[in-house]
Amino acid sequence: MNELYRGGVEDKMVHRIDQKAFRREHRMELEGQGPVTEQLVVDFLNNEIPGLTARYSTRAEDHGIEIGGKEIDVVAYLEGKPAMAFQVTSQFQKGELARKRDHARDYPFVRLQELKNQDPAIPRVSLVLEALEVSNFAKNPNFAAHPELAIKILDRILLNLEFDLRKTANPIEQTAVKKLIPIFEETKRRFIH
């Protein structure tokens, strides 16, 4: 269901219809995955990424941009300092996804209140996970049993960090991102069998 689909126009239409039918059938199981998805990401960062610790965002950090918030869900720390901000979602409504994608593209770095004036902004990572993947993981919360999910998360993080690296001209931000990339690349190698 979540694999990359490459087919003709008719095949794509049938695939979309099947996806919609599946989501309707499993609606109760898949709704309300937001907090569970955020928990999955916090646990992944805390338990699978050496040297990182993660926390949920504060209420002010989680508020939408239209009321002055950063719209982030998770903050990761490296060596005791904020290193990354995550926007996590399992929603697949086209308008909502497009808005979040545009926001991440337009604001690839975030300044948290806890950062000092001399501290650089930290990279934003946007993670979109399938609600069904999150639901399946919750039944057996062990990344060794779900290496494909771990690899998907790591690929998405690396993609975001590479994007953030291209978007900034600030050498301090570039150095911070370059320090993070090898950490996630090494973790990804652990999950590839």
mmCIF file with all atom_site columns, C-alpha atoms in Angstrom:
data_model
loop_
_atom_site.group_PDB
_atom_site.id
_atom_site.type_symbol
_atom_site.label_atom_id
_atom_site.label_alt_id
_atom_site.label_comp_id
_atom_site.label_asym_id
_atom_site.label_entity_id
_atom_site.label_seq_id
_atom_site.pdbx_PDB_ins_code
_atom_site.Cartn_x
_atom_site.Cartn_y
_atom_site.Cartn_z
_atom_site.occupancy
_atom_site.B_iso_or_equiv
_atom_site.pdbx_formal_charge
_atom_site.auth_seq_id
_atom_site.auth_comp_id
_atom_site.auth_asym_id
_atom_site.auth_atom_id
_atom_site.pdbx_PDB_model_num
ATOM 1   C CA . MET A 1 1   ? 0.000   0.000  0.000   1.00 0.00 ? 1   MET A CA 1
ATOM 2   C CA . ASN A 1 2   ? 2.780   2.484  0.792   1.00 0.00 ? 2   ASN A CA 1
ATOM 3   C CA . GLU A 1 3   ? 5.250   1.483  -1.889  1.00 0.00 ? 3   GLU A CA 1
ATOM 4   C CA . LEU A 1 4   ? 6.117   3.805  -4.731  1.00 0.00 ? 4   LEU A CA 1
ATOM 5   C CA . TYR A 1 5   ? 3.560   3.273  -7.459  1.00 0.00 ? 5   TYR A CA 1
ATOM 6   C CA . ARG A 1 6   ? 4.503   3.401  -11.131 1.00 0.00 ? 6   ARG A CA 1
ATOM 7   C CA . GLY A 1 7   ? 1.816   2.471  -13.586 1.00 0.00 ? 7   GLY A CA 1
ATOM 8   C CA . GLY A 1 8   ? -0.368  3.784  -16.338 1.00 0.00 ? 8   GLY A CA 1
ATOM 9   C CA . VAL A 1 9   ? -3.137  6.327  -15.846 1.00 0.00 ? 9   VAL A CA 1
ATOM 10  C CA . GLU A 1 10  ? -5.821  3.660  -15.400 1.00 0.00 ? 10  GLU A CA 1
ATOM 11  C CA . ASP A 1 11  ? -3.658  1.721  -12.952 1.00 0.00 ? 11  ASP A CA 1
ATOM 12  C CA . LYS A 1 12  ? -3.034  4.886  -10.940 1.00 0.00 ? 12  LYS A CA 1
ATOM 13  C CA . MET A 1 13  ? -6.765  5.615  -10.794 1.00 0.00 ? 13  MET A CA 1
ATOM 14  C CA . VAL A 1 14  ? -7.505  2.082  -9.573  1.00 0.00 ? 14  VAL A CA 1
ATOM 15  C CA . HIS A 1 15  ? -4.689  2.370  -7.016  1.00 0.00 ? 15  HIS A CA 1
ATOM 16  C CA . ARG A 1 16  ? -6.128  5.659  -5.672  1.00 0.00 ? 16  ARG A CA 1
ATOM 17  C CA . ILE A 1 17  ? -9.626  4.181  -5.452  1.00 0.00 ? 17  ILE A CA 1
ATOM 18  C CA . ASP A 1 18  ? -8.220  1.180  -3.567  1.00 0.00 ? 18  ASP A CA 1
ATOM 19  C CA . GLN A 1 19  ? -6.330  3.494  -1.189  1.00 0.00 ? 19  GLN A CA 1
ATOM 20  C CA . LYS A 1 20  ? -9.469  5.544  -0.476  1.00 0.00 ? 20  LYS A CA 1
ATOM 21  C CA . ALA A 1 21  ? -11.517 2.386  0.124   1.00 0.00 ? 21  ALA A CA 1
ATOM 22  C CA . PHE A 1 22  ? -8.836  1.031  2.472   1.00 0.00 ? 22  PHE A CA 1
ATOM 23  C CA . ARG A 1 23  ? -8.733  4.288  4.436   1.00 0.00 ? 23  ARG A CA 1
ATOM 24  C CA . ARG A 1 24  ? -12.547 4.332  4.717   1.00 0.00 ? 24  ARG A CA 1
ATOM 25  C CA . GLU A 1 25  ? -12.550 0.720  5.933   1.00 0.00 ? 25  GLU A CA 1
ATOM 26  C CA . HIS A 1 26  ? -9.844  1.373  8.556   1.00 0.00 ? 26  HIS A CA 1
ATOM 27  C CA . ARG A 1 27  ? -10.916 4.919  9.437   1.00 0.00 ? 27  ARG A CA 1
ATOM 28  C CA . MET A 1 28  ? -11.402 4.305  13.157  1.00 0.00 ? 28  MET A CA 1
ATOM 29  C CA . GLU A 1 29  ? -7.993  2.641  13.390  1.00 0.00 ? 29  GLU A CA 1
ATOM 30  C CA . LEU A 1 30  ? -6.234  5.456  11.519  1.00 0.00 ? 30  LEU A CA 1
ATOM 31  C CA . GLU A 1 31  ? -7.872  8.555  13.013  1.00 0.00 ? 31  GLU A CA 1
ATOM 32  C CA . GLY A 1 32  ? -6.190  10.427 15.833  1.00 0.00 ? 32  GLY A CA 1
ATOM 33  C CA . GLN A 1 33  ? -2.693  9.303  14.886  1.00 0.00 ? 33  GLN A CA 1
ATOM 34  C CA . GLY A 1 34  ? -1.101  12.738 15.500  1.00 0.00 ? 34  GLY A CA 1
ATOM 35  C CA . PRO A 1 35  ? 0.032   12.180 19.112  1.00 0.00 ? 35  PRO A CA 1
ATOM 36  C CA . VAL A 1 36  ? 1.028   8.576  18.367  1.00 0.00 ? 36  VAL A CA 1
ATOM 37  C CA . THR A 1 37  ? 3.060   9.731  15.359  1.00 0.00 ? 37  THR A CA 1
ATOM 38  C CA . GLU A 1 38  ? 4.845   12.375 17.430  1.00 0.00 ? 38  GLU A CA 1
ATOM 39  C CA . GLN A 1 39  ? 5.563   9.748  20.123  1.00 0.00 ? 39  GLN A CA 1
ATOM 40  C CA . LEU A 1 40  ? 7.030   7.449  17.462  1.00 0.00 ? 40  LEU A CA 1
ATOM 41  C CA . VAL A 1 41  ? 9.394   10.215 16.281  1.00 0.00 ? 41  VAL A CA 1
ATOM 42  C CA . VAL A 1 42  ? 10.459  11.175 19.823  1.00 0.00 ? 42  VAL A CA 1
ATOM 43  C CA . ASP A 1 43  ? 11.140  7.518  20.657  1.00 0.00 ? 43  ASP A CA 1
ATOM 44  C CA . PHE A 1 44  ? 13.036  7.012  17.394  1.00 0.00 ? 44  PHE A CA 1
ATOM 45  C CA . LEU A 1 45  ? 15.293  10.006 18.015  1.00 0.00 ? 45  LEU A CA 1
ATOM 46  C CA . ASN A 1 46  ? 15.877  9.145  21.680  1.00 0.00 ? 46  ASN A CA 1
ATOM 47  C CA . ASN A 1 47  ? 16.503  5.425  21.193  1.00 0.00 ? 47  ASN A CA 1
ATOM 48  C CA . GLU A 1 48  ? 17.914  4.962  17.701  1.00 0.00 ? 48  GLU A CA 1
ATOM 49  C CA . ILE A 1 49  ? 20.037  8.052  16.981  1.00 0.00 ? 49  ILE A CA 1
ATOM 50  C CA . PRO A 1 50  ? 23.284  8.111  18.979  1.00 0.00 ? 50  PRO A CA 1
ATOM 51  C CA . GLY A 1 51  ? 23.915  11.398 20.756  1.00 0.00 ? 51  GLY A CA 1
ATOM 52  C CA . LEU A 1 52  ? 20.446  12.853 20.157  1.00 0.00 ? 52  LEU A CA 1
ATOM 53  C CA . THR A 1 53  ? 17.738  13.489 22.711  1.00 0.00 ? 53  THR A CA 1
ATOM 54  C CA . ALA A 1 54  ? 14.274  14.694 21.809  1.00 0.00 ? 54  ALA A CA 1
ATOM 55  C CA . ARG A 1 55  ? 11.314  16.359 23.459  1.00 0.00 ? 55  ARG A CA 1
ATOM 56  C CA . TYR A 1 56  ? 7.842   17.417 22.444  1.00 0.00 ? 56  TYR A CA 1
ATOM 57  C CA . SER A 1 57  ? 7.452   21.035 21.425  1.00 0.00 ? 57  SER A CA 1
ATOM 58  C CA . THR A 1 58  ? 6.065   23.594 23.832  1.00 0.00 ? 58  THR A CA 1
ATOM 59  C CA . ARG A 1 59  ? 2.599   25.002 23.298  1.00 0.00 ? 59  ARG A CA 1
ATOM 60  C CA . ALA A 1 60  ? 4.101   28.210 21.859  1.00 0.00 ? 60  ALA A CA 1
ATOM 61  C CA . GLU A 1 61  ? 6.324   26.258 19.448  1.00 0.00 ? 61  GLU A CA 1
ATOM 62  C CA . ASP A 1 62  ? 3.427   24.101 18.272  1.00 0.00 ? 62  ASP A CA 1
ATOM 63  C CA . HIS A 1 63  ? 1.067   26.971 17.423  1.00 0.00 ? 63  HIS A CA 1
ATOM 64  C CA . GLY A 1 64  ? 0.433   27.581 13.770  1.00 0.00 ? 64  GLY A CA 1
ATOM 65  C CA . ILE A 1 65  ? 2.319   30.325 11.979  1.00 0.00 ? 65  ILE A CA 1
ATOM 66  C CA . GLU A 1 66  ? -0.815  32.399 11.537  1.00 0.00 ? 66  GLU A CA 1
ATOM 67  C CA . ILE A 1 67  ? -0.749  33.158 15.281  1.00 0.00 ? 67  ILE A CA 1
ATOM 68  C CA . GLY A 1 68  ? 3.007   33.533 15.656  1.00 0.00 ? 68  GLY A CA 1
ATOM 69  C CA . GLY A 1 69  ? 4.035   29.946 16.385  1.00 0.00 ? 69  GLY A CA 1
ATOM 70  C CA . LYS A 1 70  ? 6.772   27.914 14.752  1.00 0.00 ? 70  LYS A CA 1
ATOM 71  C CA . GLU A 1 71  ? 4.455   25.000 13.943  1.00 0.00 ? 71  GLU A CA 1
ATOM 72  C CA . ILE A 1 72  ? 6.855   22.337 15.148  1.00 0.00 ? 72  ILE A CA 1
ATOM 73  C CA . ASP A 1 73  ? 6.073   19.171 17.077  1.00 0.00 ? 73  ASP A CA 1
ATOM 74  C CA . VAL A 1 74  ? 9.426   17.792 18.246  1.00 0.00 ? 74  VAL A CA 1
ATOM 75  C CA . VAL A 1 75  ? 12.788  19.352 19.110  1.00 0.00 ? 75  VAL A CA 1
ATOM 76  C CA . ALA A 1 76  ? 15.988  17.289 18.988  1.00 0.00 ? 76  ALA A CA 1
ATOM 77  C CA . TYR A 1 77  ? 19.154  18.135 20.920  1.00 0.00 ? 77  TYR A CA 1
ATOM 78  C CA . LEU A 1 78  ? 22.759  17.277 20.182  1.00 0.00 ? 78  LEU A CA 1
ATOM 79  C CA . GLU A 1 79  ? 25.319  17.746 22.944  1.00 0.00 ? 79  GLU A CA 1
ATOM 80  C CA . GLY A 1 80  ? 22.684  19.461 25.080  1.00 0.00 ? 80  GLY A CA 1
ATOM 81  C CA . LYS A 1 81  ? 21.839  22.146 22.505  1.00 0.00 ? 81  LYS A CA 1
ATOM 82  C CA . PRO A 1 82  ? 18.827  22.406 20.195  1.00 0.00 ? 82  PRO A CA 1
ATOM 83  C CA . ALA A 1 83  ? 19.871  20.885 16.867  1.00 0.00 ? 83  ALA A CA 1
ATOM 84  C CA . MET A 1 84  ? 16.700  20.256 14.841  1.00 0.00 ? 84  MET A CA 1
ATOM 85  C CA . ALA A 1 85  ? 12.989  21.032 14.820  1.00 0.00 ? 85  ALA A CA 1
ATOM 86  C CA . PHE A 1 86  ? 10.510  18.497 13.445  1.00 0.00 ? 86  PHE A CA 1
ATOM 87  C CA . GLN A 1 87  ? 7.096   19.046 11.951  1.00 0.00 ? 87  GLN A CA 1
ATOM 88  C CA . VAL A 1 88  ? 5.390   15.648 12.104  1.00 0.00 ? 88  VAL A CA 1
ATOM 89  C CA . THR A 1 89  ? 2.160   14.618 10.420  1.00 0.00 ? 89  THR A CA 1
ATOM 90  C CA . SER A 1 90  ? 0.241   11.550 9.380   1.00 0.00 ? 90  SER A CA 1
ATOM 91  C CA . GLN A 1 91  ? -2.407  13.601 7.540   1.00 0.00 ? 91  GLN A CA 1
ATOM 92  C CA . PHE A 1 92  ? -2.821  13.155 3.840   1.00 0.00 ? 92  PHE A CA 1
ATOM 93  C CA . GLN A 1 93  ? -5.303  15.900 3.011   1.00 0.00 ? 93  GLN A CA 1
ATOM 94  C CA . LYS A 1 94  ? -3.877  17.541 -0.086  1.00 0.00 ? 94  LYS A CA 1
ATOM 95  C CA . GLY A 1 95  ? -4.444  21.128 1.033   1.00 0.00 ? 95  GLY A CA 1
ATOM 96  C CA . GLU A 1 96  ? -2.984  20.559 4.487   1.00 0.00 ? 96  GLU A CA 1
ATOM 97  C CA . LEU A 1 97  ? 0.063   18.720 3.150   1.00 0.00 ? 97  LEU A CA 1
ATOM 98  C CA . ALA A 1 98  ? 0.695   21.413 0.544   1.00 0.00 ? 98  ALA A CA 1
ATOM 99  C CA . ARG A 1 99  ? 0.482   24.136 3.212   1.00 0.00 ? 99  ARG A CA 1
ATOM 100 C CA . LYS A 1 100 ? 2.935   22.312 5.486   1.00 0.00 ? 100 LYS A CA 1
ATOM 101 C CA . ARG A 1 101 ? 5.296   21.552 2.605   1.00 0.00 ? 101 ARG A CA 1
ATOM 102 C CA . ASP A 1 102 ? 5.260   25.206 1.516   1.00 0.00 ? 102 ASP A CA 1
ATOM 103 C CA . HIS A 1 103 ? 5.892   26.360 5.083   1.00 0.00 ? 103 HIS A CA 1
ATOM 104 C CA . ALA A 1 104 ? 8.872   24.005 5.461   1.00 0.00 ? 104 ALA A CA 1
ATOM 105 C CA . ARG A 1 105 ? 10.238  25.144 2.095   1.00 0.00 ? 105 ARG A CA 1
ATOM 106 C CA . ASP A 1 106 ? 9.839   28.840 2.904   1.00 0.00 ? 106 ASP A CA 1
ATOM 107 C CA . TYR A 1 107 ? 11.201  28.543 6.462   1.00 0.00 ? 107 TYR A CA 1
ATOM 108 C CA . PRO A 1 108 ? 13.869  25.808 6.456   1.00 0.00 ? 108 PRO A CA 1
ATOM 109 C CA . PHE A 1 109 ? 15.407  27.092 9.710   1.00 0.00 ? 109 PHE A CA 1
ATOM 110 C CA . VAL A 1 110 ? 13.733  27.883 13.040  1.00 0.00 ? 110 VAL A CA 1
ATOM 111 C CA . ARG A 1 111 ? 14.731  30.056 15.993  1.00 0.00 ? 111 ARG A CA 1
ATOM 112 C CA . LEU A 1 112 ? 13.516  28.736 19.323  1.00 0.00 ? 112 LEU A CA 1
ATOM 113 C CA . GLN A 1 113 ? 13.057  30.953 22.378  1.00 0.00 ? 113 GLN A CA 1
ATOM 114 C CA . GLU A 1 114 ? 15.711  28.973 24.248  1.00 0.00 ? 114 GLU A CA 1
ATOM 115 C CA . LEU A 1 115 ? 18.370  29.878 21.680  1.00 0.00 ? 115 LEU A CA 1
ATOM 116 C CA . LYS A 1 116 ? 20.704  32.722 22.566  1.00 0.00 ? 116 LYS A CA 1
ATOM 117 C CA . ASN A 1 117 ? 21.186  35.605 20.149  1.00 0.00 ? 117 ASN A CA 1
ATOM 118 C CA . GLN A 1 118 ? 24.555  34.265 19.012  1.00 0.00 ? 118 GLN A CA 1
ATOM 119 C CA . ASP A 1 119 ? 23.156  30.744 18.410  1.00 0.00 ? 119 ASP A CA 1
ATOM 120 C CA . PRO A 1 120 ? 22.271  29.890 14.818  1.00 0.00 ? 120 PRO A CA 1
ATOM 121 C CA . ALA A 1 121 ? 18.741  28.936 13.840  1.00 0.00 ? 121 ALA A CA 1
ATOM 122 C CA . ILE A 1 122 ? 18.206  25.173 13.675  1.00 0.00 ? 122 ILE A CA 1
ATOM 123 C CA . PRO A 1 123 ? 17.097  23.173 10.628  1.00 0.00 ? 123 PRO A CA 1
ATOM 124 C CA . ARG A 1 124 ? 13.435  22.251 10.237  1.00 0.00 ? 124 ARG A CA 1
ATOM 125 C CA . VAL A 1 125 ? 12.570  18.712 9.189   1.00 0.00 ? 125 VAL A CA 1
ATOM 126 C CA . SER A 1 126 ? 9.144   17.836 7.852   1.00 0.00 ? 126 SER A CA 1
ATOM 127 C CA . LEU A 1 127 ? 8.148   14.198 8.399   1.00 0.00 ? 127 LEU A CA 1
ATOM 128 C CA . VAL A 1 128 ? 5.046   12.752 6.760   1.00 0.00 ? 128 VAL A CA 1
ATOM 129 C CA . LEU A 1 129 ? 4.269   9.210  7.862   1.00 0.00 ? 129 LEU A CA 1
ATOM 130 C CA . GLU A 1 130 ? 1.414   6.980  6.707   1.00 0.00 ? 130 GLU A CA 1
ATOM 131 C CA . ALA A 1 131 ? -1.202  6.580  9.429   1.00 0.00 ? 131 ALA A CA 1
ATOM 132 C CA . LEU A 1 132 ? -1.320  2.839  8.716   1.00 0.00 ? 132 LEU A CA 1
ATOM 133 C CA . GLU A 1 133 ? 2.461   2.530  9.233   1.00 0.00 ? 133 GLU A CA 1
ATOM 134 C CA . VAL A 1 134 ? 2.135   4.325  12.558  1.00 0.00 ? 134 VAL A CA 1
ATOM 135 C CA . SER A 1 135 ? -0.765  2.077  13.572  1.00 0.00 ? 135 SER A CA 1
ATOM 136 C CA . ASN A 1 136 ? 1.180   -1.073 12.655  1.00 0.00 ? 136 ASN A CA 1
ATOM 137 C CA . PHE A 1 137 ? 4.247   0.162  14.538  1.00 0.00 ? 137 PHE A CA 1
ATOM 138 C CA . ALA A 1 138 ? 2.149   0.873  17.646  1.00 0.00 ? 138 ALA A CA 1
ATOM 139 C CA . LYS A 1 139 ? 1.153   -2.824 17.732  1.00 0.00 ? 139 LYS A CA 1
ATOM 140 C CA . ASN A 1 140 ? 4.843   -3.837 17.930  1.00 0.00 ? 140 ASN A CA 1
ATOM 141 C CA . PRO A 1 141 ? 6.878   -0.724 18.864  1.00 0.00 ? 141 PRO A CA 1
ATOM 142 C CA . ASN A 1 142 ? 10.308  -1.992 17.941  1.00 0.00 ? 142 ASN A CA 1
ATOM 143 C CA . PHE A 1 143 ? 12.233  -0.464 15.052  1.00 0.00 ? 143 PHE A CA 1
ATOM 144 C CA . ALA A 1 144 ? 14.179  -3.706 14.558  1.00 0.00 ? 144 ALA A CA 1
ATOM 145 C CA . ALA A 1 145 ? 10.824  -5.238 13.561  1.00 0.00 ? 145 ALA A CA 1
ATOM 146 C CA . HIS A 1 146 ? 10.041  -2.266 11.282  1.00 0.00 ? 146 HIS A CA 1
ATOM 147 C CA . PRO A 1 147 ? 13.316  -1.434 9.493   1.00 0.00 ? 147 PRO A CA 1
ATOM 148 C CA . GLU A 1 148 ? 11.457  -0.092 6.456   1.00 0.00 ? 148 GLU A CA 1
ATOM 149 C CA . LEU A 1 149 ? 9.787   2.547  8.642   1.00 0.00 ? 149 LEU A CA 1
ATOM 150 C CA . ALA A 1 150 ? 13.125  3.486  10.228  1.00 0.00 ? 150 ALA A CA 1
ATOM 151 C CA . ILE A 1 151 ? 14.710  3.823  6.775   1.00 0.00 ? 151 ILE A CA 1
ATOM 152 C CA . LYS A 1 152 ? 11.781  5.928  5.561   1.00 0.00 ? 152 LYS A CA 1
ATOM 153 C CA . ILE A 1 153 ? 12.179  8.287  8.538   1.00 0.00 ? 153 ILE A CA 1
ATOM 154 C CA . LEU A 1 154 ? 15.946  8.489  8.041   1.00 0.00 ? 154 LEU A CA 1
ATOM 155 C CA . ASP A 1 155 ? 15.608  9.104  4.287   1.00 0.00 ? 155 ASP A CA 1
ATOM 156 C CA . ARG A 1 156 ? 13.134  11.902 4.939   1.00 0.00 ? 156 ARG A CA 1
ATOM 157 C CA . ILE A 1 157 ? 15.392  13.479 7.573   1.00 0.00 ? 157 ILE A CA 1
ATOM 158 C CA . LEU A 1 158 ? 18.414  13.314 5.254   1.00 0.00 ? 158 LEU A CA 1
ATOM 159 C CA . LEU A 1 159 ? 16.411  14.761 2.361   1.00 0.00 ? 159 LEU A CA 1
ATOM 160 C CA . ASN A 1 160 ? 15.302  17.675 4.557   1.00 0.00 ? 160 ASN A CA 1
ATOM 161 C CA . LEU A 1 161 ? 18.811  18.313 5.882   1.00 0.00 ? 161 LEU A CA 1
ATOM 162 C CA . GLU A 1 162 ? 20.264  18.340 2.368   1.00 0.00 ? 162 GLU A CA 1
ATOM 163 C CA . PHE A 1 163 ? 17.534  20.786 1.323   1.00 0.00 ? 163 PHE A CA 1
ATOM 164 C CA . ASP A 1 164 ? 18.246  22.985 4.362   1.00 0.00 ? 164 ASP A CA 1
ATOM 165 C CA . LEU A 1 165 ? 21.954  22.921 3.539   1.00 0.00 ? 165 LEU A CA 1
ATOM 166 C CA . ARG A 1 166 ? 21.252  24.188 0.013   1.00 0.00 ? 166 ARG A CA 1
ATOM 167 C CA . LYS A 1 167 ? 18.891  26.903 1.288   1.00 0.00 ? 167 LYS A CA 1
ATOM 168 C CA . THR A 1 168 ? 21.269  28.611 3.724   1.00 0.00 ? 168 THR A CA 1
ATOM 169 C CA . ALA A 1 169 ? 24.258  30.805 2.981   1.00 0.00 ? 169 ALA A CA 1
ATOM 170 C CA . ASN A 1 170 ? 25.063  31.117 6.693   1.00 0.00 ? 170 ASN A CA 1
ATOM 171 C CA . PRO A 1 171 ? 28.329  29.205 7.324   1.00 0.00 ? 171 PRO A CA 1
ATOM 172 C CA . ILE A 1 172 ? 27.398  28.492 10.959  1.00 0.00 ? 172 ILE A CA 1
ATOM 173 C CA . GLU A 1 173 ? 24.085  26.911 9.903   1.00 0.00 ? 173 GLU A CA 1
ATOM 174 C CA . GLN A 1 174 ? 25.885  24.984 7.155   1.00 0.00 ? 174 GLN A CA 1
ATOM 175 C CA . THR A 1 175 ? 28.390  23.591 9.663   1.00 0.00 ? 175 THR A CA 1
ATOM 176 C CA . ALA A 1 176 ? 25.583  22.542 12.025  1.00 0.00 ? 176 ALA A CA 1
ATOM 177 C CA . VAL A 1 177 ? 23.735  20.704 9.240   1.00 0.00 ? 177 VAL A CA 1
ATOM 178 C CA . LYS A 1 178 ? 26.942  19.064 8.001   1.00 0.00 ? 178 LYS A CA 1
ATOM 179 C CA . LYS A 1 179 ? 27.506  17.764 11.535  1.00 0.00 ? 179 LYS A CA 1
ATOM 180 C CA . LEU A 1 180 ? 24.036  16.162 11.606  1.00 0.00 ? 180 LEU A CA 1
ATOM 181 C CA . ILE A 1 181 ? 24.040  14.428 8.206   1.00 0.00 ? 181 ILE A CA 1
ATOM 182 C CA . PRO A 1 182 ? 26.686  11.752 9.028   1.00 0.00 ? 182 PRO A CA 1
ATOM 183 C CA . ILE A 1 183 ? 24.844  10.838 12.239  1.00 0.00 ? 183 ILE A CA 1
ATOM 184 C CA . PHE A 1 184 ? 21.717  9.925  10.269  1.00 0.00 ? 184 PHE A CA 1
ATOM 185 C CA . GLU A 1 185 ? 23.672  8.272  7.444   1.00 0.00 ? 185 GLU A CA 1
ATOM 186 C CA . GLU A 1 186 ? 25.422  5.997  9.943   1.00 0.00 ? 186 GLU A CA 1
ATOM 187 C CA . THR A 1 187 ? 22.123  5.102  11.612  1.00 0.00 ? 187 THR A CA 1
ATOM 188 C CA . LYS A 1 188 ? 20.608  4.308  8.205   1.00 0.00 ? 188 LYS A CA 1
ATOM 189 C CA . ARG A 1 189 ? 23.452  1.867  7.481   1.00 0.00 ? 189 ARG A CA 1
ATOM 190 C CA . ARG A 1 190 ? 22.502  -0.023 10.660  1.00 0.00 ? 190 ARG A CA 1
ATOM 191 C CA . PHE A 1 191 ? 18.966  -0.592 9.377   1.00 0.00 ? 191 PHE A CA 1
ATOM 192 C CA . ILE A 1 192 ? 19.910  -1.700 5.861   1.00 0.00 ? 192 ILE A CA 1
ATOM 193 C CA . HIS A 1 193 ? 20.318  -5.462 5.862   1.00 0.00 ? 193 HIS A CA 1
#
